[in-house]
Structures are given as C-alpha cells and as structure tokens.
Steps between C-alpha positions, in 0.01 A plus 500: 500500500621865418372856503531727202350845567134465626479132410612172645579192265511136564637234261423148563597163368294318218670185494400289177195725448522762208525804482784511741535725804188679614540861610239658752486871595345689793502843619415429882612152561137376557376483164700323211423463132673282224668754244648241278761242452877547417557202285252486204705367204661172420824688454502593863381160645519156337338256736379199286616188666550673838426266796213582737577778738804600270499804307511851637642503867526791733524804267687815638322841420702831548498835361798728393608742244127580400401136431394183637754201528367142532749197545342142502596142491354243237549146681530228244566218756433504879533150638821299593839667555470746220299815449525595116399860529562804269482856635408805299457869509221698329424882528194740431420855548166405631379210727233434243756433232618435238795339644820452319655186349679308764879522583647170612674537835632144656388173598669469834183478697156642548297797668716796308460845644669816366641766730564852396759668713509881576808523267304380197652158487282187478521169675342169429435286792373138497497171708798317395418120420759219558390168341446273793243258651519657829445836672846636392348566172409846633843652480442862592408813331717619194565854414625622140505835329270565198626738234229698330721593216619142427151366580662195694651404836864614555766397745506195712194409727553511879330290764413782730261296753508140594198519700397417869416171669139517348675370150367507145602868484323650186279801377764779547408864501746792592406841633719804615399668818700709744844421384419103484421279227213267621468155354169338531504121411228219519599205717373156626368395170171629346290252713398516864846618624518782277645831636630829417851572621681834509874590510697823451838612397674852459660356173302360216698186475478427867573380737122500614398476856179318591247689699535373856136441517458312158266400341327806417167293395391154525196280594700182543440485892133622462301205358174675568583820308264524190815639310743208466814464296589858571819606322656649168456849637559849328498846654346821373474849645211727481533864403451592858759269654310206586643147416333189390598136442335315220537133532386161373271290703244224456169448681420133579152354502366499858687230698689373222829560348389546137492851328222486219579866404886447471726781561353837583670838602436658846609829647653596839573842641883535600670711776872586522666440825738752662791302405380483142326173454173454324232312709142406477312821645275272697785328665618146486567285175154376417302648203187712613186373314379871504585853586384847458603774225370834601235609232522202303197256460628176351326383168465136426723423194226333287191319636334450174628469143282461175621460151246492217783466253401820306856633458739394239761404760511323830430704812842536690362281782520199287825284481597231263759215552858559385423699178277793372169440343530441140232529208574124427329404825316793649311775348260769631408611141417182291160508680446832669364483868669163540823354606575237231754238579649222299634205691859389508680301757373344826517654849803315562703681225789745562480627134170574309214533751197691383398642832415839652519535883354744767668479828295412804486807743266372780474167694118527415405556139300387211601494124269440213514485120278438203645249217390445158694186388412208250782238539503210247673261704692448854803651345336851522425645859427846652385638827557641834813407701613585855867476430814506725762352257541207262501257782175634692171599372133437473349529163124517391510430142283439189602258272376277204340175494432313187177342633337779666659813354638687826574409845598697817763363738747582786867413469687533818891493529646463842890529478507342146240208625212546238127373571165560332295644787173396369406120479263586213553828281208711454343480158439834323267606222685493165503889484436809710692701738613348845561708813777380736565611846736427787451598852793514749436501873864501645593127483191392324414520114180432342395502116171565348351552133199612341347463153305741286214593496388398845846586660409285821827482690606121565766381723744272353749277674604466856647791731859516416820579698604841365790505742708305250499794286762674750867587501534248795341192373771402248768559747315268759506213247851539375449679170713805629470866470153660401417888516214608280186471673169380339320626181163461337566423136343468160667254289463270200697183375501334160720203388329469152568728203132635486578822705152514613439842702383536838315831552466656860211759527609657826688414828394617855684502821352607834616499854239328718579627850721673728592148668849552385576806726813446680448318843711276713500127455520260795859386495393171665284428207711591210557193273872424466662414202572109509812551281776771568504771229727459209735800431748357237 
C-alpha cells in the first residue's frame, strides 16, 4: 500500500488469474474501488502452463519521479526444492494504466520490492531462494541496485538480512524515517505462523538490528482471532502524519482452519515509540478486527454484482485462467446481450480453459446465471462452477445425451478425486434456457436449477462441503501450497470439433447476510489440520 497525493493505492496478487495485479484506490482508507489491472497484455505476462497458485506473487507498488513503478514475480514452479520465478518491472504515469512493457530483473527469489532512496538511486529487494528441501531454502533478503538508464540491475546483490528465529523470511519492504532505513519482512511462513517483522539500520546495506519487541504483527498465538495468518505488511503515511499497516490475512470459517475467501487485506493503525520503532497503535502484536477512523464510514466493497453482458468487453471484476479472453473462445459481440463461450479443455487443464470467474467475497452468498446451450453429445458441456483450482471444484453442468437430448449433472473434484454427485442425471427438455444457481452458507453449498417458462426453482443434489474450496484444504491433504480463494465461474468444454457455443444471458452475485462479520471463534472447537502444512 502506498499514498500518492490524496489517494491510497493497494496492489494485490492475482496468481494464475488474468488480468494480473489488481489495483484498488481509496481517499479515506475506508472505501476502496478497483481502478484497474497492471498486466493486461500477453507481452507482460505469459502464464499458459503455470501451476495452480503460481503466476503473479506479491507485487510491489511504489511511486517516484512522477510515475508508478510495479515489480512482480511470475512463478512457474513452486513445489519441491526449486522455485522457478521470473521478476519484472513495469511503469505507468497513472495507476489505471496503460502500463509499460516489462523489464526482466532476476530469477533469484520471489516477493520483489523497489526502494527509491533520497539520493535518487533505486534498489531492488527480493527474497533469496536457495534450492533445498528444508527450511534453509529461505536464505534472506537480497539487495541490488537498479539502473534506470540501463534498464537493468547493476552491481552484485548483497544479502542484507538473514531473518529472525521465526524463519521463512520473505516479503521485504524498505522505508526511510528519522535517519534509519526500516526493513519490514514477512516471516513464519504464510500459514498460521505468519508474522510481520521489523528491523532497522543507519546504512542501506546493514547490519540491520531487529526490533527488541519483534514481531510487529502476528496472530500465531491467537487462534480465536478472526484475522488469522496475519503477515506480509507494508506501511503508508497519511497527509497529516498518521501511519497505517496494510497486511495479508485470512478469515477461517467459524471453528475450522479453512479459509474459503482465501487471502484478504486488513489494515492496522501504527504508532511510533519514543525510541523510533513502529508498533500497533492498540498495543500488543495481535491484529485488531476493527478500529475507528475519524469522519470515515466504512463502505462494503461489493455486496452485489450483476452483469447482463451488454458491453463489448468483460467487466473488470471478471477473471480468466492463465490467459486473456480471446475471440476464438469468448465473445460479447457475436450475440449482443450474451456472453458466448466456445468450449475447450477440461477443468483440470493448465492451458486452454474456456472459463470466466468471479471471486467470492462473502461467506454467505448466492450466484446464478441463465444458460442457452444445445450440446449434441457428452463431449460438450457448459454450466456454473464453484472453482478453487484444477484439483478442487464443484460443477453444475449441462451436457448432451444421445437418447434424451440434454441432461443436467454435478461433477465433484476433491483433490483430484472425481465423482458424479448425482446417481441419476436430470433429463432436460431438448431446447430452452436453463437457470443455474449455487448458494453458499459458510462450509455448505447447494445447487438448484429452473426451466422456462414456469421458472420453478428445484434443488438438485445433496448439500456439499464448500470448505474444500479453500486455501487450506490442499495443504491438509498433502497437495501443497494454495493461495487463491474460491471463485464462481461460467465455463464450457468441448473435446469435439463441432465448436458449439454456450450462451450465458446474465450473471448475478449477491451477499446473503452479515454473518461473516468478524467475531472470535472458540479456540477449543477449532478443527485442527490432520496433516502439517507443506511449505516447499
């Protein structure tokens, strides 16, 4: 998070979802709006084949010399002893873009951040990755100068900070205040032991002294706090001299260790001690679930969203997987008022998925769509999917049936274990629109459908466990890191050469209640992970 003039800006990770790097803006820290994305062209980001939860990690946003600077990682492999990562820099005069073509930086580790020193020199920081199957893979924070004239890194990198006993040091950001360089890092891993650490030095290259009351922020010892996994922090100062910490967190479903909404951003007020260290203004290390801002009424980000597909391009709240929309498989003009999609690969593909996703923003919500689709065989499918990644999803789909014309089914995928949820699929009329609906209540998911012209809503299938669509479920069962939160998606598949189109008339999203308001869970009732998390 940074402040530029009257506005605050936050850049957030988008992983394998396209376009890359969401940028939100606020005047008062209480109301935020999406102003655009930084990475909107293939030349800036090529992700076909990227693994689940790979792609764009931890973008670093800054402003200097009259323009915005953004550094970001594109992670090509994330399991095992290696991290195949490529770090880039793009710039823009406006946060809305357009952003420049990328400048390659390095591949030595992830979480890049660009520091603009008072003398005009610029320095890249990033986590330094040492190929290893153990915790020593996190090898500290590297610092190297960036030459604007040469458009590349120059000189040799210096390891300026090995980290603290919390381990897994990453996510660096540098600030200069009162004659000190302050280094904020994430430590403890991005799971339940996540933390923000702070150190300082009179010299840019160190040595850095760790705050005697470190860490600055963590919820590791507060299992009942609604804001868990608190870490990866950045500081910003208001025009009147107040300081705030923006940080990553996740909110588990009540009495579980599963975070359906994935990674979220929280805000904490900061006070500076007499001896010059930043501390939480409310005291302690535990994140506050709420605090007051004078004269500011917090505004819900987005409690409802409706898209009637009347524009010639996708609304910016939509995302696609690993590549931008292309007229070969998605069109808003072929049939005005409809999103037309032509099927490609299955939902397990890392390449050519015909899918558009809307991020779930509430624990209790309903999504619905109207579909016109006339498949000729089982090789063509289309419908509404509650999607986490290629290994975990639920799919309410329409497909062809040679005998009856069309049928409606539910495909479940639980850590790559597939099952047809319905013992007998629902036979549909050979023609006509079908309305599909999914309702999420915390860890419960229910599907329904209705047919025209009577539009009687009919429940279909049993109640399903939506908590598997969480960051935590893959790690529980040994599949490793996962970061993205759940999406509601419209999608189509076709393994034939017929290229039959699926036409979606509209899409509606609605928050159902305020039940997700932060409250403290009972630490004694929290369902613990049966398996330790996998970090490598």
